[in-house]
mmCIF file of C-alpha atoms in Angstrom:
data_model
loop_
_atom_site.group_PDB
_atom_site.id
_atom_site.type_symbol
_atom_site.label_atom_id
_atom_site.label_comp_id
_atom_site.label_asym_id
_atom_site.label_seq_id
_atom_site.Cartn_x
_atom_site.Cartn_y
_atom_site.Cartn_z
ATOM 1 C CA MET I 1 -47.815 75.678 33.812
ATOM 2 C CA SER I 2 -51.056 78.102 34.520
ATOM 3 C CA TRP I 3 -52.199 81.706 34.371
ATOM 4 C CA LYS I 4 -55.165 83.898 34.276
ATOM 5 C CA LEU I 5 -56.090 87.361 32.770
ATOM 6 C CA VAL I 6 -58.085 89.453 35.371
ATOM 7 C CA ALA I 7 -60.509 92.552 35.019
ATOM 8 C CA PHE I 8 -62.394 94.284 37.809
ATOM 9 C CA ALA I 9 -65.991 96.027 36.581
ATOM 10 C CA PRO I 10 -69.397 96.435 37.219
ATOM 11 C CA LYS I 11 -71.836 93.591 36.675
ATOM 12 C CA PRO I 12 -73.685 94.648 33.829
ATOM 13 C CA VAL I 13 -70.341 95.587 32.586
ATOM 14 C CA VAL I 14 -69.086 91.937 33.251
ATOM 15 C CA GLN I 15 -72.179 89.943 32.726
ATOM 16 C CA SER I 16 -72.090 91.776 28.593
ATOM 17 C CA ALA I 17 -68.725 90.951 28.609
ATOM 18 C CA LEU I 18 -68.944 87.101 28.742
ATOM 19 C CA ALA I 19 -72.164 87.734 26.852
ATOM 20 C CA ALA I 20 -70.581 88.551 24.146
ATOM 21 C CA HIS I 21 -68.095 85.573 24.670
ATOM 22 C CA GLU I 22 -71.248 83.113 23.905
ATOM 23 C CA ALA I 23 -71.826 85.299 20.529
ATOM 24 C CA ARG I 24 -68.489 84.171 19.528
ATOM 25 C CA TRP I 25 -68.135 81.734 17.377
ATOM 26 C CA ASP I 26 -64.931 81.753 17.027
ATOM 27 C CA TRP I 27 -63.568 81.694 20.337
ATOM 28 C CA ASP I 28 -61.233 79.463 21.237
ATOM 29 C CA ALA I 29 -62.104 76.944 23.704
ATOM 30 C CA ASP I 30 -59.030 76.460 25.496
ATOM 31 C CA ILE I 31 -59.385 79.753 27.143
ATOM 32 C CA VAL I 32 -62.068 79.519 30.462
ATOM 33 C CA LEU I 33 -63.993 82.588 30.801
ATOM 34 C CA THR I 34 -65.845 82.776 34.632
ATOM 35 C CA GLY I 35 -67.491 85.926 35.902
ATOM 36 C CA SER I 36 -68.064 86.068 39.467
ATOM 37 C CA GLU I 37 -68.586 89.294 42.316
ATOM 38 C CA ILE I 38 -65.501 89.772 44.194
ATOM 39 C CA ALA I 39 -67.042 89.672 47.947
ATOM 40 C CA GLU I 40 -70.130 88.711 49.202
ATOM 41 C CA ASP I 41 -71.006 92.318 50.435
ATOM 42 C CA ARG I 42 -69.770 94.112 47.922
ATOM 43 C CA PRO I 43 -72.508 92.061 44.882
ATOM 44 C CA ASP I 44 -71.960 95.139 42.307
ATOM 45 C CA ASP I 45 -68.488 94.737 41.655
ATOM 46 C CA TRP I 46 -67.699 91.245 39.717
ATOM 47 C CA GLN I 47 -64.396 90.291 38.265
ATOM 48 C CA LEU I 48 -64.099 88.717 35.313
ATOM 49 C CA GLU I 49 -61.225 85.843 34.576
ATOM 50 C CA ALA I 50 -60.015 84.352 31.609
ATOM 51 C CA TYR I 51 -57.567 80.853 32.438
ATOM 52 C CA PHE I 52 -54.861 79.520 30.447
ATOM 53 C CA SER I 53 -52.886 76.737 30.433
ATOM 54 C CA ARG I 54 -49.463 78.870 28.723
ATOM 55 C CA ARG I 55 -48.338 82.111 29.620
ATOM 56 C CA PRO I 56 -51.576 84.262 27.508
ATOM 57 C CA THR I 57 -49.801 86.403 24.504
ATOM 58 C CA LYS I 58 -50.803 89.890 23.757
ATOM 59 C CA GLN I 59 -53.628 88.585 21.047
ATOM 60 C CA ASP I 60 -54.687 87.118 24.004
ATOM 61 C CA ARG I 61 -55.132 90.007 26.028
ATOM 62 C CA GLU I 62 -56.645 91.610 22.892
ATOM 63 C CA SER I 63 -59.172 88.921 22.963
ATOM 64 C CA VAL I 64 -60.249 89.549 26.533
ATOM 65 C CA GLU I 65 -60.323 93.372 25.838
ATOM 66 C CA SER I 66 -62.505 92.971 22.764
ATOM 67 C CA LEU I 67 -65.379 91.464 24.650
ATOM 68 C CA PHE I 68 -65.704 95.285 26.222
ATOM 69 C CA ALA I 69 -68.308 96.863 23.653
ATOM 70 C CA ASN I 70 -66.207 100.108 25.361
ATOM 71 C CA ALA I 71 -62.922 101.293 27.288
ATOM 72 C CA ALA I 72 -61.872 97.807 28.479
ATOM 73 C CA PRO I 73 -61.244 98.202 32.212
ATOM 74 C CA THR I 74 -57.236 97.503 33.294
ATOM 75 C CA ILE I 75 -56.395 93.574 32.714
ATOM 76 C CA SER I 76 -53.855 92.275 34.798
ATOM 77 C CA ALA I 77 -52.104 88.559 34.421
ATOM 78 C CA GLU I 78 -51.495 85.710 37.163
ATOM 79 C CA LYS I 79 -49.660 82.927 37.350
ATOM 80 C CA LEU I 80 -50.700 80.600 39.098
ATOM 81 C CA PRO I 81 -50.419 77.673 41.855
ATOM 82 C CA ASP I 82 -49.684 73.960 40.070
ATOM 83 C CA THR I 83 -53.002 73.561 40.638
ATOM 84 C CA ASP I 84 -56.280 72.116 38.366
ATOM 85 C CA TRP I 85 -56.751 75.519 37.627
ATOM 86 C CA VAL I 86 -60.215 74.353 35.507
ATOM 87 C CA THR I 87 -61.537 72.348 38.626
ATOM 88 C CA GLU I 88 -60.604 75.075 40.793
ATOM 89 C CA THR I 89 -62.894 77.424 37.908
ATOM 90 C CA GLN I 90 -65.675 74.382 38.604
ATOM 91 C CA LYS I 91 -65.895 75.365 42.200
ATOM 92 C CA GLN I 92 -66.772 78.739 41.722
ATOM 93 C CA VAL I 93 -69.976 77.454 39.848
ATOM 94 C CA ALA I 94 -70.681 74.631 41.637
ATOM 95 C CA PRO I 95 -74.694 73.288 42.306
ATOM 96 C CA ILE I 96 -77.377 75.048 43.933
ATOM 97 C CA ARG I 97 -79.427 72.106 45.383
ATOM 98 C CA ALA I 98 -82.505 74.114 47.115
ATOM 99 C CA GLY I 99 -85.513 72.760 48.147
ATOM 100 C CA ARG I 100 -86.737 70.504 45.360
ATOM 101 C CA PHE I 101 -84.717 72.616 42.906
ATOM 102 C CA TYR I 102 -81.170 71.461 41.444
ATOM 103 C CA VAL I 103 -79.238 74.114 39.458
ATOM 104 C CA HIS I 104 -75.953 73.158 38.006
ATOM 105 C CA THR I 105 -74.040 74.245 35.111
ATOM 106 C CA PRO I 106 -73.633 71.644 31.935
ATOM 107 C CA ASP I 107 -69.857 70.824 33.176
ATOM 108 C CA TYR I 108 -72.225 68.939 35.057
ATOM 109 C CA PRO I 109 -74.434 65.594 35.547
ATOM 110 C CA ALA I 110 -78.621 66.326 35.559
ATOM 111 C CA ASP I 111 -79.858 65.395 38.741
ATOM 112 C CA GLU I 112 -82.995 62.664 37.987
ATOM 113 C CA THR I 113 -84.444 61.652 40.887
ATOM 114 C CA PRO I 114 -87.661 61.814 41.388
ATOM 115 C CA GLY I 115 -89.167 64.856 42.826
ATOM 116 C CA VAL I 116 -86.361 66.757 41.755
ATOM 117 C CA THR I 117 -86.627 69.678 39.543
ATOM 118 C CA ASP I 118 -83.338 70.231 37.574
ATOM 119 C CA PHE I 119 -82.156 73.644 35.655
ATOM 120 C CA THR I 120 -79.084 73.855 33.334
ATOM 121 C CA ILE I 121 -77.644 77.650 33.946
ATOM 122 C CA PRO I 122 -74.252 78.335 31.516
ATOM 123 C CA ALA I 123 -71.261 78.703 32.677
ATOM 124 C CA SER I 124 -70.747 81.659 32.031
ATOM 125 C CA GLN I 125 -73.144 83.442 33.794
ATOM 126 C CA ALA I 126 -72.105 81.903 37.053
ATOM 127 C CA PHE I 127 -72.883 83.637 39.984
ATOM 128 C CA GLY I 128 -70.015 84.291 42.492
ATOM 129 C CA THR I 129 -70.991 82.697 46.225
ATOM 130 C CA GLY I 130 -73.525 85.980 47.460
ATOM 131 C CA GLN I 131 -75.679 85.189 44.132
ATOM 132 C CA HIS I 132 -75.635 81.534 45.510
ATOM 133 C CA ALA I 133 -76.180 81.944 48.932
ATOM 134 C CA THR I 134 -79.568 84.439 47.832
ATOM 135 C CA THR I 135 -81.071 81.925 45.388
ATOM 136 C CA ALA I 136 -80.585 79.134 47.078
ATOM 137 C CA GLY I 137 -82.614 81.404 49.232
ATOM 138 C CA CYS I 138 -84.913 82.307 46.888
ATOM 139 C CA LEU I 139 -85.464 78.478 45.571
ATOM 140 C CA ALA I 140 -86.257 77.444 48.573
ATOM 141 C CA MET I 141 -88.355 80.418 49.194
ATOM 142 C CA LEU I 142 -90.444 79.348 46.864
ATOM 143 C CA ASP I 143 -90.490 75.773 47.597
ATOM 144 C CA THR I 144 -91.819 76.806 50.359
ATOM 145 C CA MET I 145 -94.465 79.080 49.438
ATOM 146 C CA LYS I 146 -95.731 76.074 47.210
ATOM 147 C CA ARG I 147 -95.723 73.721 50.041
ATOM 148 C CA ARG I 148 -98.283 75.979 51.937
ATOM 149 C CA GLY I 149 -100.643 75.933 49.561
ATOM 150 C CA THR I 150 -99.559 79.185 48.141
ATOM 151 C CA VAL I 151 -101.703 80.070 44.415
ATOM 152 C CA VAL I 152 -100.264 81.445 41.540
ATOM 153 C CA ARG I 153 -102.084 82.876 38.385
ATOM 154 C CA ASN I 154 -99.665 86.074 37.416
ATOM 155 C CA LEU I 155 -95.881 86.212 37.891
ATOM 156 C CA ALA I 156 -93.006 88.178 37.720
ATOM 157 C CA ASP I 157 -89.767 88.187 38.578
ATOM 158 C CA ILE I 158 -88.189 91.562 38.304
ATOM 159 C CA GLY I 159 -83.999 91.601 37.806
ATOM 160 C CA THR I 160 -84.608 88.156 35.910
ATOM 161 C CA GLY I 161 -80.715 88.069 35.467
ATOM 162 C CA THR I 162 -80.509 84.811 33.621
ATOM 163 C CA GLY I 163 -84.681 83.962 34.186
ATOM 164 C CA LEU I 164 -83.372 80.888 36.315
ATOM 165 C CA LEU I 165 -85.917 81.594 38.977
ATOM 166 C CA ALA I 166 -89.271 82.943 36.622
ATOM 167 C CA PHE I 167 -88.531 79.192 35.879
ATOM 168 C CA ALA I 168 -88.764 77.701 38.752
ATOM 169 C CA ALA I 169 -91.638 79.666 39.620
ATOM 170 C CA LEU I 170 -93.833 77.870 36.285
ATOM 171 C CA SER I 171 -92.331 75.165 38.038
ATOM 172 C CA LEU I 172 -93.746 75.470 40.572
ATOM 173 C CA TRP I 173 -96.793 76.680 38.849
ATOM 174 C CA PRO I 174 -97.599 76.073 35.023
ATOM 175 C CA HIS I 175 -100.262 77.256 34.287
ATOM 176 C CA ALA I 176 -99.317 80.671 35.882
ATOM 177 C CA HIS I 177 -99.060 83.479 33.158
ATOM 178 C CA ALA I 178 -95.346 84.868 33.596
ATOM 179 C CA THR I 179 -93.339 88.001 33.314
ATOM 180 C CA ALA I 180 -89.850 88.505 33.570
ATOM 181 C CA SER I 181 -87.733 92.000 32.994
ATOM 182 C CA ASP I 182 -83.845 93.059 33.384
ATOM 183 C CA ILE I 183 -82.640 96.538 33.388
ATOM 184 C CA ASP I 184 -79.765 95.044 31.285
ATOM 185 C CA THR I 185 -80.963 94.569 27.558
ATOM 186 C CA VAL I 186 -77.875 92.059 27.327
ATOM 187 C CA CYS I 187 -80.161 89.601 29.414
ATOM 188 C CA VAL I 188 -82.756 89.376 26.552
ATOM 189 C CA PRO I 189 -80.819 86.633 24.568
ATOM 190 C CA VAL I 190 -79.606 85.330 27.813
ATOM 191 C CA VAL I 191 -82.795 84.062 29.033
ATOM 192 C CA GLU I 192 -83.956 83.131 25.844
ATOM 193 C CA GLY I 193 -80.724 81.380 24.953
ATOM 194 C CA ASN I 194 -81.640 79.529 28.769
ATOM 195 C CA CYS I 195 -85.212 78.868 28.208
ATOM 196 C CA ALA I 196 -84.407 76.836 24.959
ATOM 197 C CA LEU I 197 -81.614 74.939 27.168
ATOM 198 C CA ASN I 198 -84.838 73.534 30.002
ATOM 199 C CA GLY I 199 -87.723 73.496 27.930
ATOM 200 C CA VAL I 200 -89.316 76.942 28.777
ATOM 201 C CA ALA I 201 -92.024 77.930 26.401
ATOM 202 C CA MET I 202 -91.604 81.807 25.496
ATOM 203 C CA GLY I 203 -94.958 84.112 24.571
ATOM 204 C CA ASP I 204 -97.866 84.927 26.125
ATOM 205 C CA GLY I 205 -100.688 81.824 27.389
ATOM 206 C CA ILE I 206 -100.923 79.834 30.281
ATOM 207 C CA GLY I 207 -97.875 78.599 30.756
ATOM 208 C CA LYS I 208 -95.055 80.568 29.013
ATOM 209 C CA LEU I 209 -92.851 83.804 29.643
ATOM 210 C CA THR I 210 -92.828 86.775 28.225
ATOM 211 C CA MET I 211 -88.918 88.715 28.466
ATOM 212 C CA LEU I 212 -89.276 92.391 28.907
ATOM 213 C CA VAL I 213 -86.272 94.961 29.068
ATOM 214 C CA ALA I 214 -87.574 97.715 32.137
ATOM 215 C CA GLU I 215 -85.971 99.585 35.365
ATOM 216 C CA GLY I 216 -88.066 98.444 37.731
ATOM 217 C CA MET I 217 -91.330 98.133 36.568
ATOM 218 C CA ASP I 218 -91.660 100.842 34.533
ATOM 219 C CA HIS I 219 -92.972 99.602 31.361
ATOM 220 C CA PRO I 220 -96.451 99.428 30.345
ATOM 221 C CA ARG I 221 -96.654 95.649 29.571
ATOM 222 C CA LEU I 222 -95.776 95.205 32.774
ATOM 223 C CA GLN I 223 -98.132 97.749 34.168
ATOM 224 C CA THR I 224 -101.010 96.414 31.885
ATOM 225 C CA ARG I 225 -99.778 92.174 32.713
ATOM 226 C CA GLY I 226 -100.622 93.071 36.723
ATOM 227 C CA PRO I 227 -101.763 92.846 39.191
ATOM 228 C CA TYR I 228 -99.582 90.000 40.297
ATOM 229 C CA ASN I 229 -100.484 87.195 42.386
ATOM 230 C CA LEU I 230 -95.862 86.775 42.857
ATOM 231 C CA LEU I 231 -93.719 89.035 42.388
ATOM 232 C CA ILE I 232 -89.965 87.831 42.932
ATOM 233 C CA ALA I 233 -87.135 90.690 43.215
ATOM 234 C CA ASN I 234 -83.790 89.478 43.626
ATOM 235 C CA ILE I 235 -81.801 92.821 43.152
ATOM 236 C CA LEU I 236 -79.970 95.133 45.357
ATOM 237 C CA ALA I 237 -81.374 96.553 49.250
ATOM 238 C CA GLY I 238 -81.517 100.286 47.679
ATOM 239 C CA PRO I 239 -83.471 99.788 44.727
ATOM 240 C CA LEU I 240 -86.203 97.379 46.804
ATOM 241 C CA VAL I 241 -86.490 100.718 49.123
ATOM 242 C CA SER I 242 -87.265 102.829 46.720
ATOM 243 C CA LEU I 243 -89.311 100.597 44.283
ATOM 244 C CA ALA I 244 -91.743 99.611 47.363
ATOM 245 C CA GLY I 245 -94.861 101.883 45.896
ATOM 246 C CA ASP I 246 -94.289 100.412 42.209
ATOM 247 C CA PHE I 247 -94.440 97.110 44.184
ATOM 248 C CA ALA I 248 -97.718 97.816 46.350
ATOM 249 C CA ASP I 249 -99.238 99.082 43.222
ATOM 250 C CA ALA I 250 -98.338 96.025 41.176
ATOM 251 C CA VAL I 251 -98.985 93.052 43.889
ATOM 252 C CA SER I 252 -103.006 91.857 44.254
ATOM 253 C CA PRO I 253 -103.986 92.141 47.684
ATOM 254 C CA GLY I 254 -103.184 88.734 49.406
ATOM 255 C CA GLY I 255 -100.485 88.343 47.473
ATOM 256 C CA SER I 256 -96.573 87.122 47.733
ATOM 257 C CA LEU I 257 -93.739 89.370 47.025
ATOM 258 C CA LEU I 258 -90.052 87.843 47.424
ATOM 259 C CA LEU I 259 -87.388 90.019 48.229
ATOM 260 C CA ALA I 260 -83.544 88.691 47.702
ATOM 261 C CA GLY I 261 -80.139 90.833 47.250
ATOM 262 C CA LEU I 262 -79.955 92.378 50.739
ATOM 263 C CA LEU I 263 -77.859 91.644 53.131
ATOM 264 C CA GLU I 264 -79.294 90.893 56.998
ATOM 265 C CA THR I 265 -77.522 94.028 58.559
ATOM 266 C CA GLN I 266 -79.969 96.299 54.855
ATOM 267 C CA GLU I 267 -83.293 94.131 56.188
ATOM 268 C CA PRO I 268 -84.715 96.364 58.702
ATOM 269 C CA ALA I 269 -84.873 99.368 56.440
ATOM 270 C CA VAL I 270 -86.401 97.000 54.034
ATOM 271 C CA ARG I 271 -88.718 95.804 55.950
ATOM 272 C CA ALA I 272 -89.691 99.604 57.263
ATOM 273 C CA ALA I 273 -89.792 100.208 53.734
ATOM 274 C CA TYR I 274 -92.321 97.794 52.788
ATOM 275 C CA ARG I 275 -94.421 97.686 55.771
ATOM 276 C CA ALA I 276 -95.503 101.613 55.245
ATOM 277 C CA ALA I 277 -96.300 100.269 51.851
ATOM 278 C CA GLY I 278 -99.051 97.814 52.899
ATOM 279 C CA PHE I 279 -96.815 94.977 52.916
ATOM 280 C CA ARG I 280 -96.533 91.876 55.913
ATOM 281 C CA LEU I 281 -93.937 89.127 57.050
ATOM 282 C CA ALA I 282 -94.784 85.810 55.755
ATOM 283 C CA ALA I 283 -91.797 84.067 56.442
ATOM 284 C CA ARG I 284 -87.706 84.801 56.090
ATOM 285 C CA LEU I 285 -84.982 82.872 56.056
ATOM 286 C CA VAL I 286 -81.196 83.593 56.554
ATOM 287 C CA ASN I 287 -78.766 81.785 53.913
ATOM 288 C CA GLY I 288 -75.324 83.327 55.011
ATOM 289 C CA ASP I 289 -75.488 87.080 55.159
ATOM 290 C CA TRP I 290 -78.632 87.428 53.044
ATOM 291 C CA SER I 291 -81.673 87.560 53.336
ATOM 292 C CA ILE I 292 -85.169 85.994 52.043
ATOM 293 C CA LEU I 293 -88.129 87.584 52.772
ATOM 294 C CA TRP I 294 -90.994 86.171 51.805
ATOM 295 C CA LEU I 295 -94.282 89.332 52.031
ATOM 296 C CA ARG I 296 -97.922 88.985 51.631
ATOM 297 C CA ARG I 297 -99.791 92.146 50.658
ATOM 298 C CA ARG I 298 -102.436 92.818 53.134
ATOM 299 C CA ALA I 299 -105.853 92.445 51.697
ATOM 300 C CA ILE I 300 -108.195 95.133 51.019
ATOM 301 C CA GLY I 301 -111.193 95.565 54.122
#
């Protein structure tokens, strides 16, 4: 008999709860926790699910509630069909294969095929369906940039989350300076842990990653470390439109901008904002309902 406890909350709230779970050394290892978006067209609305092989007790419910820093959202219990729920939860975090990249949780083995770049991201930082689509699209586009001869000496990943796209870019351009930032402070220990797990060096030097907390480009080090040959932003359409001017200031003439997190129906508004800011389309791909855009800033003169 299997059960789960479910809580619905905004994406940052669920991600903070997942990070709190990772820090709990006394957490019952038999209780599997996942977080994901509830629908592809609602990427900021997430659910936290805690799976049990028995009916959850009052103490179990209190344990899940304790993961939330402020007042916990409503938590409901559901009895699950007679199935292998561990396998079902792992399906939510199935590996991503895109271009030369293979991304998986520790539950899956690494891909040691020559020419494949392997990254491990813990299950508690799970992507939902839309995150899989946009992340896979970004990885594929980064691979395309490299194959087309793009040179990157200074890169930034805005809204980095787990740090994955910054890791991928550094693997392609290992002699670049790299900066990652996110608006949520909970991402700092997440990125630090994932750097250690994937052998990515942190620091200010060549081939190392600097992690910052910032809203958009609003951090002095983000500004002084620019301009960037490559800026990555896998966030949401609204913020992408708002940040068009700031990104134009941050990207060097002829530099590349990789945008994702926008539905295909939102693409015209995003492209119009960046066309007005001085960017032209270099390439695009659609993965499911999601658009991934490679833009180049017009060269001066």
